[in-house]
Every structure is written in structure tokens, then in C-alpha cells.
Coordinates of C-alpha atoms in Angstrom, one line a residue:
M1 CA 91.6 106.4 91.6
S2 CA 92.7 109.0 89.2
D3 CA 96.2 109.9 88.1
R4 CA 97.3 112.8 90.2
T5 CA 100.3 114.9 89.3
D6 CA 101.7 118.3 90.2
S7 CA 100.7 120.6 87.4
T8 CA 103.4 123.1 88.4
S9 CA 106.3 120.7 87.7
I10 CA 109.1 121.4 85.2
P11 CA 108.4 119.4 82.0
Q12 CA 110.8 116.5 81.6
D13 CA 112.8 115.8 78.4
A14 CA 111.6 112.5 76.9
E15 CA 114.5 112.3 74.6
A16 CA 117.5 112.6 77.0
P17 CA 117.8 110.0 79.8
S18 CA 117.7 111.6 83.2
G19 CA 121.2 110.5 84.1
S20 CA 122.7 112.4 81.1
R21 CA 121.3 115.8 81.6
R22 CA 124.6 117.4 82.7
R23 CA 126.4 115.7 79.8
F24 CA 123.7 116.9 77.4
L25 CA 124.1 120.5 78.5
K26 CA 127.9 120.3 78.1
T27 CA 127.8 118.8 74.6
T28 CA 124.9 120.9 73.2
G29 CA 125.3 124.2 75.1
L30 CA 122.7 126.3 76.8
S31 CA 121.0 127.2 73.6
A32 CA 119.1 123.9 74.1
L33 CA 117.9 124.9 77.6
G34 CA 114.6 126.3 76.4
A35 CA 113.9 123.2 74.4
M36 CA 114.6 121.0 77.4
L37 CA 112.4 123.0 79.7
G38 CA 109.7 123.4 77.1
M39 CA 109.5 127.2 77.7
A40 CA 111.3 130.5 77.0
V41 CA 114.3 131.4 79.2
P42 CA 114.4 135.3 79.0
F43 CA 117.8 135.7 80.7
E44 CA 119.5 132.6 79.3
R45 CA 122.4 134.7 78.0
N46 CA 123.3 135.6 81.6
L47 CA 124.0 132.1 82.6
P48 CA 127.8 131.6 83.2
A49 CA 129.6 129.0 81.0
G50 CA 129.4 125.6 82.4
F51 CA 126.6 126.5 84.9
V52 CA 123.9 123.9 85.2
P53 CA 120.4 125.4 85.9
A54 CA 118.8 124.3 89.1
A55 CA 115.9 122.7 87.2
L56 CA 118.3 120.3 85.6
A57 CA 121.0 120.0 88.2
Q58 CA 119.4 117.0 89.8
D59 CA 116.5 114.8 88.7
T60 CA 113.3 113.9 90.5
G61 CA 113.3 110.5 88.8
L62 CA 110.1 111.1 86.9
D63 CA 111.8 109.9 83.7
L64 CA 112.3 106.5 85.4
M65 CA 108.6 106.0 85.7
A66 CA 108.7 104.4 82.3
G67 CA 110.0 101.3 84.0
K68 CA 107.0 101.2 86.4
Q69 CA 103.7 99.5 85.7
G70 CA 100.3 101.1 86.6
L71 CA 101.5 103.2 89.5
I72 CA 99.5 106.3 90.4
V73 CA 101.7 109.5 90.8
L74 CA 100.8 111.6 93.8
G75 CA 103.4 114.2 93.1
D76 CA 106.7 114.6 91.2
R77 CA 108.8 117.0 93.3
P78 CA 109.6 114.9 95.3
L79 CA 108.4 111.9 93.3
N80 CA 105.8 109.8 95.0
A81 CA 103.7 107.1 93.5
E82 CA 101.6 104.2 94.8
T83 CA 100.5 100.9 93.5
P84 CA 96.8 99.9 93.0
A85 CA 95.9 96.9 95.2
H86 CA 95.3 94.5 92.4
L87 CA 98.9 95.0 91.2
L88 CA 100.3 93.9 94.5
D89 CA 99.4 90.2 94.0
D90 CA 102.9 88.9 93.5
D91 CA 104.5 87.1 96.4
V92 CA 107.7 89.0 95.7
T93 CA 107.0 92.5 94.6
P94 CA 108.8 93.3 91.3
Y95 CA 110.5 96.6 90.5
E96 CA 107.7 97.6 88.1
R97 CA 105.1 97.4 90.9
L98 CA 107.0 98.8 93.9
F99 CA 105.8 102.1 95.2
I100 CA 108.0 105.2 95.2
R101 CA 108.6 107.4 98.1
M102 CA 111.2 110.1 97.6
N103 CA 112.0 112.9 100.0
G104 CA 114.5 114.7 97.8
L105 CA 116.0 114.4 94.4
V106 CA 117.7 111.3 93.0
P107 CA 121.5 111.7 93.3
Q108 CA 123.5 111.6 90.2
P109 CA 125.6 108.4 91.0
A110 CA 122.3 106.6 91.4
L111 CA 121.0 107.9 88.0
D112 CA 124.3 106.8 86.4
Q113 CA 124.4 103.5 88.4
D114 CA 128.0 104.4 89.3
A115 CA 129.2 103.1 92.7
E116 CA 132.9 103.8 92.2
G117 CA 134.5 105.1 95.4
W118 CA 131.4 104.5 97.5
V119 CA 132.2 104.2 101.2
L120 CA 129.9 103.4 104.1
T121 CA 131.0 105.1 107.4
V122 CA 130.0 103.6 110.8
D123 CA 131.0 105.9 113.6
G124 CA 129.9 107.5 116.8
E125 CA 129.4 105.4 119.9
V126 CA 131.5 102.5 118.6
E127 CA 134.8 101.1 119.7
T128 CA 136.2 100.8 116.1
P129 CA 134.9 103.3 113.5
L130 CA 134.6 101.6 110.1
E131 CA 134.9 102.8 106.5
L132 CA 133.6 100.0 104.3
T133 CA 133.4 99.8 100.5
I134 CA 130.8 97.6 98.9
D135 CA 133.4 95.0 98.3
D136 CA 134.3 95.1 102.0
L137 CA 130.7 94.4 102.9
K138 CA 130.6 91.5 100.5
S139 CA 133.9 90.0 101.6
R140 CA 133.9 90.6 105.4
F141 CA 130.3 89.7 106.3
E142 CA 127.8 86.9 105.5
T143 CA 125.5 87.7 102.6
V144 CA 121.8 87.2 103.2
T145 CA 118.7 87.3 101.0
R146 CA 115.3 88.0 102.6
R147 CA 111.8 89.0 101.6
L148 CA 111.0 92.0 103.7
V149 CA 108.0 94.3 103.7
I150 CA 108.7 97.9 103.2
E151 CA 105.8 100.3 103.9
C152 CA 105.5 104.1 104.0
G153 CA 104.5 105.4 107.4
G154 CA 101.7 107.4 105.7
N155 CA 100.2 104.4 103.9
G156 CA 96.4 104.7 104.4
R157 CA 96.5 108.5 105.2
A158 CA 93.7 109.2 102.7
F159 CA 91.2 107.4 105.0
F160 CA 91.6 109.6 108.1
Q161 CA 88.7 111.9 109.0
P162 CA 89.3 114.8 109.2
G163 CA 92.0 114.6 106.6
T164 CA 95.6 115.4 107.3
S165 CA 98.4 116.9 105.2
G166 CA 100.9 114.9 103.2
N167 CA 100.7 112.5 100.3
Q168 CA 97.2 110.9 100.2
W169 CA 98.3 107.3 100.1
T170 CA 95.5 104.8 100.0
V171 CA 96.7 101.2 100.4
G172 CA 99.5 101.0 97.8
A173 CA 102.6 102.4 99.6
V174 CA 103.8 99.0 100.4
G175 CA 105.6 96.1 98.9
C176 CA 107.7 93.0 99.7
P177 CA 110.7 92.6 97.4
E178 CA 113.6 90.3 98.0
W179 CA 116.6 92.1 99.4
T180 CA 120.3 90.9 99.3
G181 CA 123.0 92.4 101.5
V182 CA 124.5 91.9 105.0
R183 CA 122.9 92.1 108.4
L184 CA 123.1 95.5 109.9
A185 CA 123.7 93.8 113.3
D186 CA 126.8 92.1 111.9
V187 CA 128.3 95.4 110.8
L188 CA 127.5 97.1 114.1
K189 CA 129.0 94.3 116.1
A190 CA 132.2 94.5 114.0
A191 CA 132.4 98.2 114.9
G192 CA 131.9 97.3 118.6
V193 CA 128.7 99.1 119.9
K194 CA 129.4 100.9 123.2
E195 CA 127.2 100.6 126.2
S196 CA 126.4 104.3 125.7
A197 CA 124.7 103.6 122.4
V198 CA 121.0 104.5 122.3
Y199 CA 120.0 105.2 118.7
T200 CA 121.2 105.0 115.1
G201 CA 121.3 107.9 112.8
H202 CA 121.2 107.2 109.0
Y203 CA 122.5 109.3 106.2
G204 CA 122.4 109.2 102.4
N205 CA 123.5 111.3 99.5
D206 CA 120.2 112.2 98.0
V207 CA 119.8 115.9 97.2
H208 CA 117.5 118.5 98.9
L209 CA 114.6 119.8 96.7
S210 CA 116.3 123.2 96.8
G211 CA 119.3 121.8 95.1
D212 CA 121.5 122.8 98.1
E213 CA 123.8 119.8 98.7
E214 CA 124.6 121.0 102.2
K215 CA 121.0 120.5 103.4
E216 CA 119.8 117.2 104.8
V217 CA 117.0 115.6 103.0
I218 CA 116.0 113.0 105.5
S219 CA 118.1 111.4 108.3
R220 CA 116.2 109.0 110.6
G221 CA 117.2 106.2 112.9
V222 CA 116.0 103.4 115.1
P223 CA 116.6 102.4 118.7
I224 CA 119.9 100.4 119.1
E225 CA 118.0 97.3 120.2
K226 CA 116.1 97.3 116.9
A227 CA 119.3 97.8 114.9
L228 CA 120.9 94.8 116.6
E229 CA 118.1 92.4 115.8
E230 CA 119.0 90.0 113.0
D231 CA 116.3 91.2 110.5
A232 CA 117.6 94.5 109.3
V233 CA 119.7 94.4 106.1
I234 CA 122.2 96.7 104.4
A235 CA 121.2 95.9 100.9
W236 CA 122.9 96.3 97.6
A237 CA 120.5 94.3 95.5
M238 CA 116.7 94.0 95.1
N239 CA 115.2 90.9 93.4
G240 CA 118.6 89.7 92.4
E241 CA 119.6 93.0 90.6
P242 CA 121.6 96.0 91.7
L243 CA 119.4 98.5 93.6
P244 CA 117.5 100.7 91.1
A245 CA 118.0 104.5 91.2
L246 CA 114.6 105.1 92.7
H247 CA 115.1 102.6 95.5
G248 CA 118.5 103.6 96.9
F249 CA 121.5 102.6 94.6
P250 CA 124.1 101.6 95.6
L251 CA 123.2 100.8 99.2
R252 CA 120.2 101.2 101.4
L253 CA 119.0 100.0 104.8
V254 CA 115.9 97.8 105.1
V255 CA 114.6 97.9 108.6
P256 CA 111.5 95.8 108.5
G257 CA 108.5 96.4 110.8
Y258 CA 109.3 100.1 111.1
P259 CA 108.1 102.8 108.6
A260 CA 110.1 102.9 105.4
S261 CA 111.6 106.3 106.3
A262 CA 114.0 104.4 108.6
S263 CA 115.2 102.4 105.7
Q264 CA 117.6 105.0 104.4
K265 CA 118.3 105.1 100.7
Y266 CA 121.7 106.0 99.1
L267 CA 123.2 105.0 102.5
N268 CA 126.7 106.3 103.2
R269 CA 126.8 106.8 107.0
I270 CA 125.4 105.2 110.1
W271 CA 126.1 107.3 113.2
I272 CA 125.6 105.6 116.5
R273 CA 124.2 108.1 119.0
D274 CA 124.0 108.3 122.8
R275 CA 120.5 109.8 122.5
E276 CA 117.5 109.6 120.3
H277 CA 118.5 110.8 116.8
D278 CA 117.6 114.3 115.9
G279 CA 118.3 114.3 112.1
A280 CA 116.0 115.7 109.4
K281 CA 112.4 114.4 109.8
M282 CA 113.1 113.0 113.3
T283 CA 111.7 115.9 115.2
G284 CA 108.6 118.0 115.3
D285 CA 105.6 115.9 114.0
S286 CA 107.5 114.1 111.2
Y287 CA 106.8 110.4 111.6
R288 CA 105.5 111.0 115.1
I289 CA 102.2 110.2 116.7
P290 CA 100.6 111.5 119.9
A291 CA 101.8 109.7 123.1
Y292 CA 98.1 109.4 124.1
P293 CA 94.8 109.1 122.2
V294 CA 93.5 112.5 120.9
A295 CA 90.2 113.6 119.4
P296 CA 90.3 114.0 115.6
G297 CA 91.6 117.5 114.6
T298 CA 93.4 118.0 118.0
E299 CA 96.5 120.2 118.0
V300 CA 99.1 118.1 119.9
P301 CA 102.0 119.9 121.6
E302 CA 105.4 118.8 120.2
E303 CA 106.6 117.5 123.5
D304 CA 103.6 115.1 123.5
M305 CA 104.6 113.5 120.2
V306 CA 106.6 110.2 120.1
V307 CA 108.5 108.5 117.3
L308 CA 106.4 106.0 115.2
T309 CA 108.2 102.7 115.6
E310 CA 106.4 99.4 114.9
M311 CA 103.8 99.6 112.1
P312 CA 100.4 98.1 112.9
V313 CA 99.0 94.8 111.6
K314 CA 97.6 95.1 108.0
S315 CA 96.2 93.2 105.1
V316 CA 95.3 94.0 101.5
V317 CA 92.9 92.2 99.0
T318 CA 94.8 91.8 95.8
F319 CA 92.4 89.5 93.9
P320 CA 89.8 90.0 92.4
Q321 CA 90.2 93.6 91.4
T322 CA 87.6 95.9 93.0
G323 CA 84.5 96.2 90.9
A324 CA 84.9 92.8 89.3
E325 CA 81.9 90.8 88.2
V326 CA 81.6 87.2 89.4
K327 CA 78.9 84.5 89.0
A328 CA 76.2 84.4 91.6
G329 CA 76.1 81.1 93.4
E330 CA 79.6 80.0 92.3
A331 CA 82.6 79.8 94.5
V332 CA 85.3 82.5 93.9
E333 CA 88.8 82.7 95.3
V334 CA 89.7 85.9 97.2
R335 CA 93.3 86.4 98.1
G336 CA 95.8 88.9 99.3
H337 CA 98.7 89.5 101.8
A338 CA 99.0 90.3 105.5
W339 CA 101.9 91.7 107.5
C340 CA 102.7 93.2 110.8
G341 CA 105.4 95.4 112.4
K342 CA 105.8 92.9 115.2
G343 CA 106.6 90.0 112.9
D344 CA 104.2 87.2 111.9
V345 CA 100.4 87.6 111.5
A346 CA 98.2 85.3 113.6
A347 CA 95.1 85.1 111.4
V348 CA 93.1 86.7 108.6
H349 CA 89.3 86.8 108.4
V350 CA 87.1 88.0 105.6
S351 CA 83.5 89.2 105.6
L352 CA 80.9 89.3 102.8
D353 CA 78.1 91.0 104.8
F354 CA 79.6 94.3 105.9
G355 CA 81.3 92.8 109.0
Q356 CA 78.3 91.0 110.5
T357 CA 79.9 87.6 110.1
W358 CA 83.5 86.6 109.5
Q359 CA 85.2 83.6 107.8
E360 CA 88.7 82.6 108.6
A361 CA 91.0 82.6 105.6
G362 CA 93.9 80.2 104.9
L363 CA 97.1 81.9 105.9
E364 CA 100.5 80.7 104.6
P365 CA 103.6 80.9 106.8
A366 CA 106.1 83.7 106.0
P367 CA 109.2 82.5 104.2
N368 CA 111.1 84.5 106.8
R369 CA 110.3 87.0 109.6
F370 CA 108.8 90.3 108.3
A371 CA 107.8 89.0 104.9
W372 CA 104.2 89.4 104.1
Q373 CA 102.0 86.3 104.2
R374 CA 99.7 85.0 101.5
W375 CA 96.1 84.5 102.6
R376 CA 93.2 82.9 100.6
A377 CA 89.5 82.4 101.1
T378 CA 86.7 80.9 99.0
L379 CA 83.5 82.8 98.9
T380 CA 80.1 82.4 97.3
L381 CA 77.9 85.4 96.5
P382 CA 74.4 84.0 97.1
Q383 CA 72.5 86.1 94.6
H384 CA 73.0 88.8 92.0
G385 CA 73.7 92.3 93.4
Y386 CA 76.4 94.4 95.1
Y387 CA 78.8 93.0 97.7
E388 CA 81.9 94.1 99.5
V389 CA 84.7 91.8 100.7
W390 CA 86.3 93.1 103.9
A391 CA 89.7 91.8 105.1
R392 CA 90.9 91.8 108.7
A393 CA 94.3 90.7 109.9
T394 CA 95.1 90.0 113.5
D395 CA 98.5 90.0 115.1
Q396 CA 100.0 87.6 117.7
D397 CA 98.7 89.7 120.6
G398 CA 95.1 89.5 119.3
I399 CA 95.0 93.0 118.0
G400 CA 93.1 93.3 114.7
Q401 CA 92.5 95.9 112.0
P402 CA 89.6 98.3 112.9
P403 CA 86.6 98.7 110.5
L404 CA 87.0 102.5 110.7
S405 CA 90.1 104.7 110.9
P406 CA 92.2 104.1 114.1
V407 CA 93.2 106.7 116.6
W408 CA 93.7 110.0 114.8
N409 CA 97.1 111.7 114.5
P410 CA 98.0 115.1 113.1
R411 CA 100.1 113.7 110.1
G412 CA 98.0 110.7 109.2
Y413 CA 100.5 107.9 110.0
A414 CA 99.9 104.2 110.6
N415 CA 96.3 103.9 109.4
N416 CA 95.4 100.2 109.3
I417 CA 91.7 100.4 108.5
Q418 CA 90.3 97.1 107.0
H419 CA 90.8 96.9 103.3
R420 CA 87.6 96.5 101.3
I421 CA 86.8 95.7 97.7
A422 CA 83.5 95.7 95.7
L423 CA 82.2 92.7 93.8
V424 CA 79.1 92.5 91.6
A425 CA 77.4 89.2 91.4
V426 CA 75.7 88.5 88.0
G427 CA 73.8 85.8 86.2

């Protein structure tokens, strides 16, 4: 896969850290604007004193890519980048290898790692509306740490035929970090969820691509029954460190089993609704799939689209790297991870002969519900030549990954096609 970036993006200043752009302008003046943008600004003299140009008012986060390792940039406004499969081999996904899915611009407090004055509001269909600081969360509720898979709803979109619009994720818009925070259910119970509650609505302070701070970037939610399960976490730390700017500092939701769009970054409000939430990217065809199977390319009426909830069962081969050479006639370990929106995976099988026969892989139990599970298999390539390893995970209901793209949908969500890697037997 090649490195794909948006060639129309504003050049980024490699010298000034992204979090200090406003301070940079204040201290050096607008005479430096052209240098920062890398181009002439013909009407620069007309900019009012103290005015921050839109290109620099907020940051996409591209400067923070220096802390990532081997990710492939799909676009930089908003910033989206996926992880090659062989870099997902860790049991706990490190920051350097966790995919990036932004819907808007990184808010300034996240860039500055400044949580002073941060308040989480819980309101709507509750008996006791709450306003909680991060210290309140830490002191009033039990702290939990869990490994939880987070996966973009569009992961696998590149494999749909015909193709659909949106970021062309292959298999790398997924990861399983360790999250620390409090149970969402505990907070909601403290607020006293009313019987009229139907859905949650999540809000953050990320900034719209237009720079208009009044516009919603993304505001999604989940059925109240899902929110009250014990697995979802309001997290302030990832892998033992404060949340990074790209992943939701200072607070984010992690709602495992559902597309990552429900795991609101930069979380500052949870609105309990008496109806299905209708925030930004909850309506139309955003994160929605047809209510019934449709032929590829079908235009589906909006009223026949339903919200994508549980993600399908999936697996990925993380070792060896695709294209690797191995010794013919010698055993080689093949391994990866499997996960499912319903919880634990039941089994993983691998094939060396293009799906004609299957061998069951060893599958380790999850350390907690909704963590991905390590699988391993030992294979022997009988003679020199080209081979493919196919992986197929099966959920607890006996539903497995298909060899070809699953039922088509207009926006290319929830593709769980079997992952395949190439191996070359030599010697």
C-alpha cells in the first residue's frame, strides 16, 4: 500500500509545535504568516491585529504524526491514517501503532494537554443532572482498566465492489489499547436514568473543519441498554498515560463492540434522550446500513437505513508480514488477533489452499470482554512457490467471516471479509 495524502492541504510548519501556533503568531506577528504557510499571502496587510487566520486557527494534528510508527495517511483534513497489519501484532496496541480517525480538527486544549476547568455534563432524561470534573470522576467512582478493541465502522471499506465513498480503509483501522477510567454505567446510574430514556447522545469540543465552533463535528450515541452494560468506559488514560491529543484528551468514551464513532473523543456532555439520537452523523446514511439486503450499487431510501450497532466478527493476520519468504517443508508460525462486536470469538481457522481445507488455530481467551484474542497456527508450506494464508474467525452464534465482501451497503461499513496474506516458499 502506498502513502496517500491530500495534495491540496496547507503545508505544516515543522519548526513550531502544533499546540503553539496561536502563541507563535502573537509573538512573531503576521509577517511570519507567509513563511508558516509556505506561500505568499497577497492581502496579508488587511488582516486585523490579533486575528488568527483560519488555516492556523486549529490544527488537523498532522504534526503529531511524528509520534506514530508506519501508519499510512489516507487524508489530512480531517486526519485519518491506518496501520499496516504486521504492525498490529502487539497484544496491547501502543500509541505509535493506533490508527487515527478524526472527523474535525484537534481542539486547542488537547494540543496543549490542558484539562483545567474541564467538566462533563450528564443531563436529559435523568433524575439528577451531573456536572463532573475529572477529579470528581476519579474520586466518586471505581476506576477500571480494560483492554478494549476500538474499530472504525468503515474498516475494510476498500474491499467493497463496487466501491463506496469515504476513506478507503483496508484492515488497519482497528486497535486494542488499554483504557483507564470509570464505567459509563456507574455514572449514568448516579444520575438516575429515567424510564423514558431510550438513547444517549455524546458531545465533544473538537472543531468543525470550517473552523466554525458553533457547528457540530460528530455527535453519536448508543441505545440506553448498551450504555448501561458494564463494558463501556469514560476514559482519561490510554496505556497508562493521559489520553493523547489525537485520541481524545482529556476524556473520551470507549463503547466496545460498536463502531468507534460512538466512542466520542474530547467528551464534555452525555445527553440522555427519549428517542434515537439525531446528532451530527447519526442521520442520513452516516454509519447506517440498509435494513434489508440490497444488490451492489443500489440506492437505498433514507427511511430504509438503520444505525450500525454491533460490529461483525473479524480477524487479522499480523505475522508473518505479507510477502515474506519462508522455508519450504519447515513449520512456520502464523498468528494474529480476532474480535467480535458481540463479545468473545468462538474459533479461528486458517487455510493454505485458497479455502479448500481449514485448520483450527489455537485461540487464547480474552483478558476481559471485548478485548481482542490472540490466535496462533503452525503451517508447513509443502514445496517452493506462492501461497496465501486465509484467516476466518467465527462468533459464538456460528457466524463466520465470508471469503468475499459481505452484503453491500452505500457507505461501505462493517466489511469483515477474510484477511489474507501472501507467503513465498523457497529452498
